[in-house]
């Protein structure tokens, strides 16, 4: 399997449902467009090549979940101040996969985590076809799955 191909799954903010507004209403469209903006900005990294990002660009519906498929290359991305969670993720993946890919995934994770904290997107997860998976759970815990199901779980502000 190719460890450089990653699928990103990002929920939009679901506040419209709590407010009793339908998924085609103004709040849902605003959340959908914010998610599109977040994904566009997160995927601008020079180490990332977008293969597919259609769900976030949908102009007919406001899908709850958008999926993007990217290739994270060996080209180092732009310098970015990474939080401890993103650094930990990058280092963990570098040991398992590749340093440049780990760094790229760490930067991508940091951008999505920042957007989540600002309530610009809902939860998200990033995964490879061979089972490496990073999940931000609804309780704000990060779960990394590698090596046939071995899990590492932590809060972003309390990185191991």
PDB file of N, CA, C and O in Angstrom, residues 78-149:
ATOM      1  N   UNK A  78       5.776  24.442   3.960  1.00  0.00           N
ATOM      2  CA  UNK A  78       6.127  25.725   4.555  1.00  0.00           C
ATOM      3  C   UNK A  78       6.309  25.560   6.058  1.00  0.00           C
ATOM      4  O   UNK A  78       5.662  24.739   6.690  1.00  0.00           O
ATOM      5  N   UNK A  79       7.199  26.358   6.613  1.00  0.00           N
ATOM      6  CA  UNK A  79       7.426  26.318   8.058  1.00  0.00           C
ATOM      7  C   UNK A  79       6.155  26.728   8.775  1.00  0.00           C
ATOM      8  O   UNK A  79       5.451  27.626   8.353  1.00  0.00           O
ATOM      9  N   UNK A  80       5.861  26.057   9.855  1.00  0.00           N
ATOM     10  CA  UNK A  80       4.637  26.328  10.613  1.00  0.00           C
ATOM     11  C   UNK A  80       4.917  26.011  12.072  1.00  0.00           C
ATOM     12  O   UNK A  80       5.590  25.025  12.374  1.00  0.00           O
ATOM     13  N   UNK A  81       4.412  26.811  12.948  1.00  0.00           N
ATOM     14  CA  UNK A  81       4.538  26.527  14.371  1.00  0.00           C
ATOM     15  C   UNK A  81       3.543  25.420  14.697  1.00  0.00           C
ATOM     16  O   UNK A  81       2.344  25.594  14.520  1.00  0.00           O
ATOM     17  N   UNK A  82       4.056  24.281  15.107  1.00  0.00           N
ATOM     18  CA  UNK A  82       3.200  23.142  15.398  1.00  0.00           C
ATOM     19  C   UNK A  82       2.961  23.021  16.890  1.00  0.00           C
ATOM     20  O   UNK A  82       3.864  23.229  17.689  1.00  0.00           O
ATOM     21  N   UNK A  83       1.739  22.674  17.225  1.00  0.00           N
ATOM     22  CA  UNK A  83       1.429  22.369  18.605  1.00  0.00           C
ATOM     23  C   UNK A  83       2.045  21.033  18.973  1.00  0.00           C
ATOM     24  O   UNK A  83       2.524  20.279  18.114  1.00  0.00           O
ATOM     25  N   UNK A  84       2.040  20.716  20.242  1.00  0.00           N
ATOM     26  CA  UNK A  84       2.673  19.475  20.688  1.00  0.00           C
ATOM     27  C   UNK A  84       1.980  18.250  20.107  1.00  0.00           C
ATOM     28  O   UNK A  84       2.640  17.258  19.806  1.00  0.00           O
ATOM     29  N   UNK A  85       0.672  18.298  19.913  1.00  0.00           N
ATOM     30  CA  UNK A  85      -0.039  17.151  19.349  1.00  0.00           C
ATOM     31  C   UNK A  85       0.417  16.888  17.924  1.00  0.00           C
ATOM     32  O   UNK A  85       0.689  15.752  17.548  1.00  0.00           O
ATOM     33  N   UNK A  86       0.513  17.942  17.107  1.00  0.00           N
ATOM     34  CA  UNK A  86       0.935  17.778  15.712  1.00  0.00           C
ATOM     35  C   UNK A  86       2.382  17.302  15.635  1.00  0.00           C
ATOM     36  O   UNK A  86       2.721  16.459  14.804  1.00  0.00           O
ATOM     37  N   UNK A  87       3.235  17.821  16.503  1.00  0.00           N
ATOM     38  CA  UNK A  87       4.633  17.374  16.531  1.00  0.00           C
ATOM     39  C   UNK A  87       4.716  15.900  16.917  1.00  0.00           C
ATOM     40  O   UNK A  87       5.465  15.130  16.322  1.00  0.00           O
ATOM     41  N   UNK A  88       3.936  15.511  17.916  1.00  0.00           N
ATOM     42  CA  UNK A  88       3.915  14.117  18.352  1.00  0.00           C
ATOM     43  C   UNK A  88       3.442  13.213  17.216  1.00  0.00           C
ATOM     44  O   UNK A  88       4.035  12.161  16.948  1.00  0.00           O
ATOM     45  N   UNK A  89       2.375  13.629  16.523  1.00  0.00           N
ATOM     46  CA  UNK A  89       1.855  12.850  15.394  1.00  0.00           C
ATOM     47  C   UNK A  89       2.922  12.728  14.312  1.00  0.00           C
ATOM     48  O   UNK A  89       3.177  11.640  13.795  1.00  0.00           O
ATOM     49  N   UNK A  90       3.539  13.842  13.960  1.00  0.00           N
ATOM     50  CA  UNK A  90       4.589  13.819  12.940  1.00  0.00           C
ATOM     51  C   UNK A  90       5.722  12.880  13.296  1.00  0.00           C
ATOM     52  O   UNK A  90       6.180  12.084  12.468  1.00  0.00           O
ATOM     53  N   UNK A  91       6.173  12.943  14.532  1.00  0.00           N
ATOM     54  CA  UNK A  91       7.272  12.066  14.977  1.00  0.00           C
ATOM     55  C   UNK A  91       6.857  10.599  15.000  1.00  0.00           C
ATOM     56  O   UNK A  91       7.624   9.719  14.627  1.00  0.00           O
ATOM     57  N   UNK A  92       5.630  10.328  15.451  1.00  0.00           N
ATOM     58  CA  UNK A  92       5.124   8.953  15.491  1.00  0.00           C
ATOM     59  C   UNK A  92       5.060   8.367  14.089  1.00  0.00           C
ATOM     60  O   UNK A  92       5.503   7.245  13.849  1.00  0.00           O
ATOM     61  N   UNK A  93       4.518   9.144  13.147  1.00  0.00           N
ATOM     62  CA  UNK A  93       4.402   8.661  11.773  1.00  0.00           C
ATOM     63  C   UNK A  93       5.759   8.584  11.089  1.00  0.00           C
ATOM     64  O   UNK A  93       5.979   7.723  10.245  1.00  0.00           O
ATOM     65  N   UNK A  94       6.675   9.474  11.446  1.00  0.00           N
ATOM     66  CA  UNK A  94       8.015   9.444  10.848  1.00  0.00           C
ATOM     67  C   UNK A  94       8.707   8.134  11.189  1.00  0.00           C
ATOM     68  O   UNK A  94       9.392   7.551  10.342  1.00  0.00           O
ATOM     69  N   UNK A  95       8.522   7.652  12.413  1.00  0.00           N
ATOM     70  CA  UNK A  95       9.126   6.376  12.806  1.00  0.00           C
ATOM     71  C   UNK A  95       8.495   5.209  12.051  1.00  0.00           C
ATOM     72  O   UNK A  95       9.148   4.220  11.761  1.00  0.00           O
ATOM     73  N   UNK A  96       7.207   5.322  11.749  1.00  0.00           N
ATOM     74  CA  UNK A  96       6.486   4.220  11.105  1.00  0.00           C
ATOM     75  C   UNK A  96       6.524   4.314   9.578  1.00  0.00           C
ATOM     76  O   UNK A  96       6.624   3.297   8.893  1.00  0.00           O
ATOM     77  N   UNK A  97       6.431   5.514   9.034  1.00  0.00           N
ATOM     78  CA  UNK A  97       6.275   5.665   7.588  1.00  0.00           C
ATOM     79  C   UNK A  97       7.480   6.370   6.977  1.00  0.00           C
ATOM     80  O   UNK A  97       8.341   5.755   6.368  1.00  0.00           O
ATOM     81  N   UNK A  98       7.541   7.694   7.164  1.00  0.00           N
ATOM     82  CA  UNK A  98       8.566   8.509   6.508  1.00  0.00           C
ATOM     83  C   UNK A  98       8.553   9.871   7.166  1.00  0.00           C
ATOM     84  O   UNK A  98       7.495  10.394   7.495  1.00  0.00           O
ATOM     85  N   UNK A  99       9.714  10.457   7.346  1.00  0.00           N
ATOM     86  CA  UNK A  99       9.796  11.741   8.047  1.00  0.00           C
ATOM     87  C   UNK A  99       9.032  12.851   7.335  1.00  0.00           C
ATOM     88  O   UNK A  99       8.271  13.591   7.953  1.00  0.00           O
ATOM     89  N   UNK A 100       9.214  12.996   6.016  1.00  0.00           N
ATOM     90  CA  UNK A 100       8.538  14.074   5.285  1.00  0.00           C
ATOM     91  C   UNK A 100       7.025  13.882   5.302  1.00  0.00           C
ATOM     92  O   UNK A 100       6.269  14.827   5.468  1.00  0.00           O
ATOM     93  N   UNK A 101       6.564  12.639   5.146  1.00  0.00           N
ATOM     94  CA  UNK A 101       5.129  12.356   5.184  1.00  0.00           C
ATOM     95  C   UNK A 101       4.591  12.638   6.586  1.00  0.00           C
ATOM     96  O   UNK A 101       3.541  13.264   6.752  1.00  0.00           O
ATOM     97  N   UNK A 102       5.311  12.209   7.608  1.00  0.00           N
ATOM     98  CA  UNK A 102       4.893  12.481   8.993  1.00  0.00           C
ATOM     99  C   UNK A 102       4.777  13.961   9.260  1.00  0.00           C
ATOM    100  O   UNK A 102       3.809  14.419   9.869  1.00  0.00           O
ATOM    101  N   UNK A 103       5.755  14.735   8.793  1.00  0.00           N
ATOM    102  CA  UNK A 103       5.704  16.193   8.964  1.00  0.00           C
ATOM    103  C   UNK A 103       4.494  16.784   8.249  1.00  0.00           C
ATOM    104  O   UNK A 103       3.802  17.647   8.785  1.00  0.00           O
ATOM    105  N   UNK A 104       4.240  16.331   7.013  1.00  0.00           N
ATOM    106  CA  UNK A 104       3.098  16.844   6.240  1.00  0.00           C
ATOM    107  C   UNK A 104       1.770  16.530   6.906  1.00  0.00           C
ATOM    108  O   UNK A 104       0.885  17.379   6.992  1.00  0.00           O
ATOM    109  N   UNK A 105       1.632  15.310   7.415  1.00  0.00           N
ATOM    110  CA  UNK A 105       0.400  14.927   8.104  1.00  0.00           C
ATOM    111  C   UNK A 105       0.266  15.722   9.404  1.00  0.00           C
ATOM    112  O   UNK A 105      -0.826  16.168   9.761  1.00  0.00           O
ATOM    113  N   UNK A 106       1.371  15.936  10.101  1.00  0.00           N
ATOM    114  CA  UNK A 106       1.341  16.740  11.331  1.00  0.00           C
ATOM    115  C   UNK A 106       0.866  18.160  11.061  1.00  0.00           C
ATOM    116  O   UNK A 106       0.049  18.706  11.811  1.00  0.00           O
ATOM    117  N   UNK A 107       1.361  18.773   9.985  1.00  0.00           N
ATOM    118  CA  UNK A 107       0.929  20.138   9.629  1.00  0.00           C
ATOM    119  C   UNK A 107      -0.553  20.163   9.261  1.00  0.00           C
ATOM    120  O   UNK A 107      -1.292  21.050   9.682  1.00  0.00           O
ATOM    121  N   UNK A 108      -0.983  19.173   8.473  1.00  0.00           N
ATOM    122  CA  UNK A 108      -2.392  19.085   8.086  1.00  0.00           C
ATOM    123  C   UNK A 108      -3.269  18.918   9.330  1.00  0.00           C
ATOM    124  O   UNK A 108      -4.283  19.603   9.493  1.00  0.00           O
ATOM    125  N   UNK A 109      -2.853  18.029  10.236  1.00  0.00           N
ATOM    126  CA  UNK A 109      -3.602  17.813  11.470  1.00  0.00           C
ATOM    127  C   UNK A 109      -3.699  19.109  12.274  1.00  0.00           C
ATOM    128  O   UNK A 109      -4.771  19.457  12.775  1.00  0.00           O
ATOM    129  N   UNK A 110      -2.600  19.843  12.385  1.00  0.00           N
ATOM    130  CA  UNK A 110      -2.586  21.089  13.151  1.00  0.00           C
ATOM    131  C   UNK A 110      -3.592  22.095  12.582  1.00  0.00           C
ATOM    132  O   UNK A 110      -4.333  22.733  13.323  1.00  0.00           O
ATOM    133  N   UNK A 111      -3.622  22.233  11.259  1.00  0.00           N
ATOM    134  CA  UNK A 111      -4.554  23.172  10.623  1.00  0.00           C
ATOM    135  C   UNK A 111      -6.000  22.779  10.895  1.00  0.00           C
ATOM    136  O   UNK A 111      -6.836  23.634  11.218  1.00  0.00           O
ATOM    137  N   UNK A 112      -6.301  21.492  10.787  1.00  0.00           N
ATOM    138  CA  UNK A 112      -7.671  21.035  11.040  1.00  0.00           C
ATOM    139  C   UNK A 112      -8.028  21.159  12.524  1.00  0.00           C
ATOM    140  O   UNK A 112      -9.144  21.540  12.868  1.00  0.00           O
ATOM    141  N   UNK A 113      -7.074  20.858  13.407  1.00  0.00           N
ATOM    142  CA  UNK A 113      -7.319  20.992  14.844  1.00  0.00           C
ATOM    143  C   UNK A 113      -7.611  22.455  15.203  1.00  0.00           C
ATOM    144  O   UNK A 113      -8.534  22.742  15.973  1.00  0.00           O
ATOM    145  N   UNK A 114      -6.847  23.376  14.634  1.00  0.00           N
ATOM    146  CA  UNK A 114      -7.085  24.807  14.892  1.00  0.00           C
ATOM    147  C   UNK A 114      -8.483  25.207  14.441  1.00  0.00           C
ATOM    148  O   UNK A 114      -9.188  25.944  15.135  1.00  0.00           O
ATOM    149  N   UNK A 115      -8.907  24.732  13.264  1.00  0.00           N
ATOM    150  CA  UNK A 115     -10.242  25.048  12.746  1.00  0.00           C
ATOM    151  C   UNK A 115     -11.329  24.433  13.628  1.00  0.00           C
ATOM    152  O   UNK A 115     -12.370  25.055  13.877  1.00  0.00           O
ATOM    153  N   UNK A 116     -11.083  23.235  14.135  1.00  0.00           N
ATOM    154  CA  UNK A 116     -12.035  22.576  15.033  1.00  0.00           C
ATOM    155  C   UNK A 116     -12.200  23.387  16.319  1.00  0.00           C
ATOM    156  O   UNK A 116     -13.312  23.610  16.786  1.00  0.00           O
ATOM    157  N   UNK A 117     -11.084  23.836  16.870  1.00  0.00           N
ATOM    158  CA  UNK A 117     -11.140  24.614  18.110  1.00  0.00           C
ATOM    159  C   UNK A 117     -11.900  25.931  17.923  1.00  0.00           C
ATOM    160  O   UNK A 117     -12.516  26.426  18.860  1.00  0.00           O
ATOM    161  N   UNK A 118     -11.856  26.488  16.707  1.00  0.00           N
ATOM    162  CA  UNK A 118     -12.578  27.734  16.406  1.00  0.00           C
ATOM    163  C   UNK A 118     -14.016  27.459  15.965  1.00  0.00           C
ATOM    164  O   UNK A 118     -14.734  28.380  15.579  1.00  0.00           O
ATOM    165  N   UNK A 119     -14.419  26.176  15.982  1.00  0.00           N
ATOM    166  CA  UNK A 119     -15.749  25.737  15.574  1.00  0.00           C
ATOM    167  C   UNK A 119     -16.050  26.068  14.109  1.00  0.00           C
ATOM    168  O   UNK A 119     -17.188  26.311  13.736  1.00  0.00           O
ATOM    169  N   UNK A 120     -15.006  26.047  13.271  1.00  0.00           N
ATOM    170  CA  UNK A 120     -15.193  26.246  11.838  1.00  0.00           C
ATOM    171  C   UNK A 120     -15.547  24.932  11.143  1.00  0.00           C
ATOM    172  O   UNK A 120     -16.090  24.938  10.050  1.00  0.00           O
ATOM    173  N   UNK A 121     -15.193  23.806  11.777  1.00  0.00           N
ATOM    174  CA  UNK A 121     -15.535  22.481  11.272  1.00  0.00           C
ATOM    175  C   UNK A 121     -15.956  21.623  12.454  1.00  0.00           C
ATOM    176  O   UNK A 121     -15.718  21.981  13.611  1.00  0.00           O
ATOM    177  N   UNK A 122     -16.574  20.482  12.141  1.00  0.00           N
ATOM    178  CA  UNK A 122     -16.869  19.494  13.169  1.00  0.00           C
ATOM    179  C   UNK A 122     -15.649  18.594  13.326  1.00  0.00           C
ATOM    180  O   UNK A 122     -14.533  18.968  12.983  1.00  0.00           O
ATOM    181  N   UNK A 123     -15.859  17.391  13.797  1.00  0.00           N
ATOM    182  CA  UNK A 123     -14.754  16.455  13.971  1.00  0.00           C
ATOM    183  C   UNK A 123     -14.153  16.033  12.641  1.00  0.00           C
ATOM    184  O   UNK A 123     -14.689  16.322  11.572  1.00  0.00           O
ATOM    185  N   UNK A 124     -13.034  15.316  12.712  1.00  0.00           N
ATOM    186  CA  UNK A 124     -12.379  14.860  11.490  1.00  0.00           C
ATOM    187  C   UNK A 124     -11.517  13.649  11.771  1.00  0.00           C
ATOM    188  O   UNK A 124     -11.185  13.356  12.913  1.00  0.00           O
ATOM    189  N   UNK A 125     -11.179  12.932  10.707  1.00  0.00           N
ATOM    190  CA  UNK A 125     -10.173  11.893  10.789  1.00  0.00           C
ATOM    191  C   UNK A 125      -9.432  11.821   9.465  1.00  0.00           C
ATOM    192  O   UNK A 125      -9.920  12.251   8.427  1.00  0.00           O
ATOM    193  N   UNK A 126      -8.197  11.324   9.545  1.00  0.00           N
ATOM    194  CA  UNK A 126      -7.303  11.220   8.399  1.00  0.00           C
ATOM    195  C   UNK A 126      -6.770   9.795   8.409  1.00  0.00           C
ATOM    196  O   UNK A 126      -6.380   9.283   9.462  1.00  0.00           O
ATOM    197  N   UNK A 127      -6.738   9.138   7.226  1.00  0.00           N
ATOM    198  CA  UNK A 127      -6.299   7.745   7.209  1.00  0.00           C
ATOM    199  C   UNK A 127      -5.651   7.357   5.883  1.00  0.00           C
ATOM    200  O   UNK A 127      -5.852   8.007   4.867  1.00  0.00           O
ATOM    201  N   UNK A 128      -4.845   6.295   5.949  1.00  0.00           N
ATOM    202  CA  UNK A 128      -4.288   5.684   4.745  1.00  0.00           C
ATOM    203  C   UNK A 128      -5.062   4.398   4.476  1.00  0.00           C
ATOM    204  O   UNK A 128      -5.750   3.879   5.356  1.00  0.00           O
ATOM    205  N   UNK A 129      -4.911   3.891   3.262  1.00  0.00           N
ATOM    206  CA  UNK A 129      -5.605   2.655   2.897  1.00  0.00           C
ATOM    207  C   UNK A 129      -5.097   1.455   3.692  1.00  0.00           C
ATOM    208  O   UNK A 129      -5.812   0.475   3.868  1.00  0.00           O
ATOM    209  N   UNK A 130      -3.867   1.531   4.208  1.00  0.00           N
ATOM    210  CA  UNK A 130      -3.322   0.385   4.943  1.00  0.00           C
ATOM    211  C   UNK A 130      -3.595   0.448   6.441  1.00  0.00           C
ATOM    212  O   UNK A 130      -3.017  -0.303   7.206  1.00  0.00           O
ATOM    213  N   UNK A 131      -4.474   1.349   6.871  1.00  0.00           N
ATOM    214  CA  UNK A 131      -4.939   1.316   8.245  1.00  0.00           C
ATOM    215  C   UNK A 131      -4.326   2.296   9.222  1.00  0.00           C
ATOM    216  O   UNK A 131      -4.717   2.314  10.384  1.00  0.00           O
ATOM    217  N   UNK A 132      -3.372   3.115   8.812  1.00  0.00           N
ATOM    218  CA  UNK A 132      -2.879   4.160   9.707  1.00  0.00           C
ATOM    219  C   UNK A 132      -3.983   5.214   9.784  1.00  0.00           C
ATOM    220  O   UNK A 132      -4.480   5.683   8.762  1.00  0.00           O
ATOM    221  N   UNK A 133      -4.381   5.566  10.999  1.00  0.00           N
ATOM    222  CA  UNK A 133      -5.536   6.447  11.155  1.00  0.00           C
ATOM    223  C   UNK A 133      -5.330   7.406  12.316  1.00  0.00           C
ATOM    224  O   UNK A 133      -4.871   7.010  13.378  1.00  0.00           O
ATOM    225  N   UNK A 134      -5.692   8.685  12.084  1.00  0.00           N
ATOM    226  CA  UNK A 134      -5.678   9.718  13.122  1.00  0.00           C
ATOM    227  C   UNK A 134      -7.105  10.224  13.256  1.00  0.00           C
ATOM    228  O   UNK A 134      -7.689  10.680  12.276  1.00  0.00           O
ATOM    229  N   UNK A 135      -7.659  10.152  14.441  1.00  0.00           N
ATOM    230  CA  UNK A 135      -9.048  10.544  14.652  1.00  0.00           C
ATOM    231  C   UNK A 135      -9.112  11.590  15.757  1.00  0.00           C
ATOM    232  O   UNK A 135      -8.498  11.413  16.816  1.00  0.00           O
ATOM    233  N   UNK A 136      -9.845  12.674  15.501  1.00  0.00           N
ATOM    234  CA  UNK A 136     -10.190  13.599  16.575  1.00  0.00           C
ATOM    235  C   UNK A 136     -11.600  13.228  16.995  1.00  0.00           C
ATOM    236  O   UNK A 136     -12.557  13.426  16.252  1.00  0.00           O
ATOM    237  N   UNK A 137     -11.727  12.655  18.180  1.00  0.00           N
ATOM    238  CA  UNK A 137     -13.027  12.185  18.659  1.00  0.00           C
ATOM    239  C   UNK A 137     -13.861  13.340  19.197  1.00  0.00           C
ATOM    240  O   UNK A 137     -13.347  14.425  19.459  1.00  0.00           O
ATOM    241  N   UNK A 138     -15.140  13.080  19.411  1.00  0.00           N
ATOM    242  CA  UNK A 138     -16.053  14.119  19.898  1.00  0.00           C
ATOM    243  C   UNK A 138     -15.687  14.618  21.295  1.00  0.00           C
ATOM    244  O   UNK A 138     -16.044  15.726  21.669  1.00  0.00           O
ATOM    245  N   UNK A 139     -14.947  13.823  22.073  1.00  0.00           N
ATOM    246  CA  UNK A 139     -14.501  14.275  23.394  1.00  0.00           C
ATOM    247  C   UNK A 139     -13.145  14.991  23.313  1.00  0.00           C
ATOM    248  O   UNK A 139     -12.493  15.197  24.321  1.00  0.00           O
ATOM    249  N   UNK A 140     -12.727  15.352  22.094  1.00  0.00           N
ATOM    250  CA  UNK A 140     -11.478  16.067  21.805  1.00  0.00           C
ATOM    251  C   UNK A 140     -10.229  15.238  22.060  1.00  0.00           C
ATOM    252  O   UNK A 140      -9.142  15.783  22.140  1.00  0.00           O
ATOM    253  N   UNK A 141     -10.363  13.935  22.169  1.00  0.00           N
ATOM    254  CA  UNK A 141      -9.189  13.068  22.268  1.00  0.00           C
ATOM    255  C   UNK A 141      -8.721  12.729  20.866  1.00  0.00           C
ATOM    256  O   UNK A 141      -9.519  12.548  19.960  1.00  0.00           O
ATOM    257  N   UNK A 142      -7.414  12.629  20.721  1.00  0.00           N
ATOM    258  CA  UNK A 142      -6.816  12.202  19.463  1.00  0.00           C
ATOM    259  C   UNK A 142      -6.474  10.725  19.613  1.00  0.00           C
ATOM    260  O   UNK A 142      -5.886  10.319  20.617  1.00  0.00           O
ATOM    261  N   UNK A 143      -6.863   9.926  18.625  1.00  0.00           N
ATOM    262  CA  UNK A 143      -6.535   8.507  18.638  1.00  0.00           C
ATOM    263  C   UNK A 143      -5.739   8.215  17.368  1.00  0.00           C
ATOM    264  O   UNK A 143      -6.185   8.507  16.263  1.00  0.00           O
ATOM    265  N   UNK A 144      -4.542   7.656  17.533  1.00  0.00           N
ATOM    266  CA  UNK A 144      -3.707   7.235  16.418  1.00  0.00           C
ATOM    267  C   UNK A 144      -3.730   5.710  16.391  1.00  0.00           C
ATOM    268  O   UNK A 144      -3.443   5.069  17.407  1.00  0.00           O
ATOM    269  N   UNK A 145      -4.081   5.149  15.251  1.00  0.00           N
ATOM    270  CA  UNK A 145      -4.071   3.700  15.073  1.00  0.00           C
ATOM    271  C   UNK A 145      -2.985   3.355  14.065  1.00  0.00           C
ATOM    272  O   UNK A 145      -3.013   3.844  12.937  1.00  0.00           O
ATOM    273  N   UNK A 146      -2.036   2.527  14.491  1.00  0.00           N
ATOM    274  CA  UNK A 146      -0.979   2.039  13.597  1.00  0.00           C
ATOM    275  C   UNK A 146      -0.681   0.586  13.954  1.00  0.00           C
ATOM    276  O   UNK A 146      -1.158   0.089  14.977  1.00  0.00           O
ATOM    277  N   UNK A 147       0.076  -0.065  13.147  1.00  0.00           N
ATOM    278  CA  UNK A 147       0.513  -1.442  13.435  1.00  0.00           C
ATOM    279  C   UNK A 147      -0.640  -2.380  13.770  1.00  0.00           C
ATOM    280  O   UNK A 147      -0.742  -2.892  14.882  1.00  0.00           O
ATOM    281  N   UNK A 148      -1.518  -2.589  12.817  1.00  0.00           N
ATOM    282  CA  UNK A 148      -2.644  -3.522  12.983  1.00  0.00           C
ATOM    283  C   UNK A 148      -3.454  -3.295  14.257  1.00  0.00           C
ATOM    284  O   UNK A 148      -3.720  -4.203  15.024  1.00  0.00           O
ATOM    285  N   UNK A 149      -3.826  -2.069  14.509  1.00  0.00           N
ATOM    286  CA  UNK A 149      -4.738  -1.797  15.596  1.00  0.00           C
ATOM    287  C   UNK A 149      -4.133  -1.289  16.881  1.00  0.00           C
ATOM    288  O   UNK A 149      -4.855  -1.042  17.835  1.00  0.00           O
TER     289      UNK A 149
END
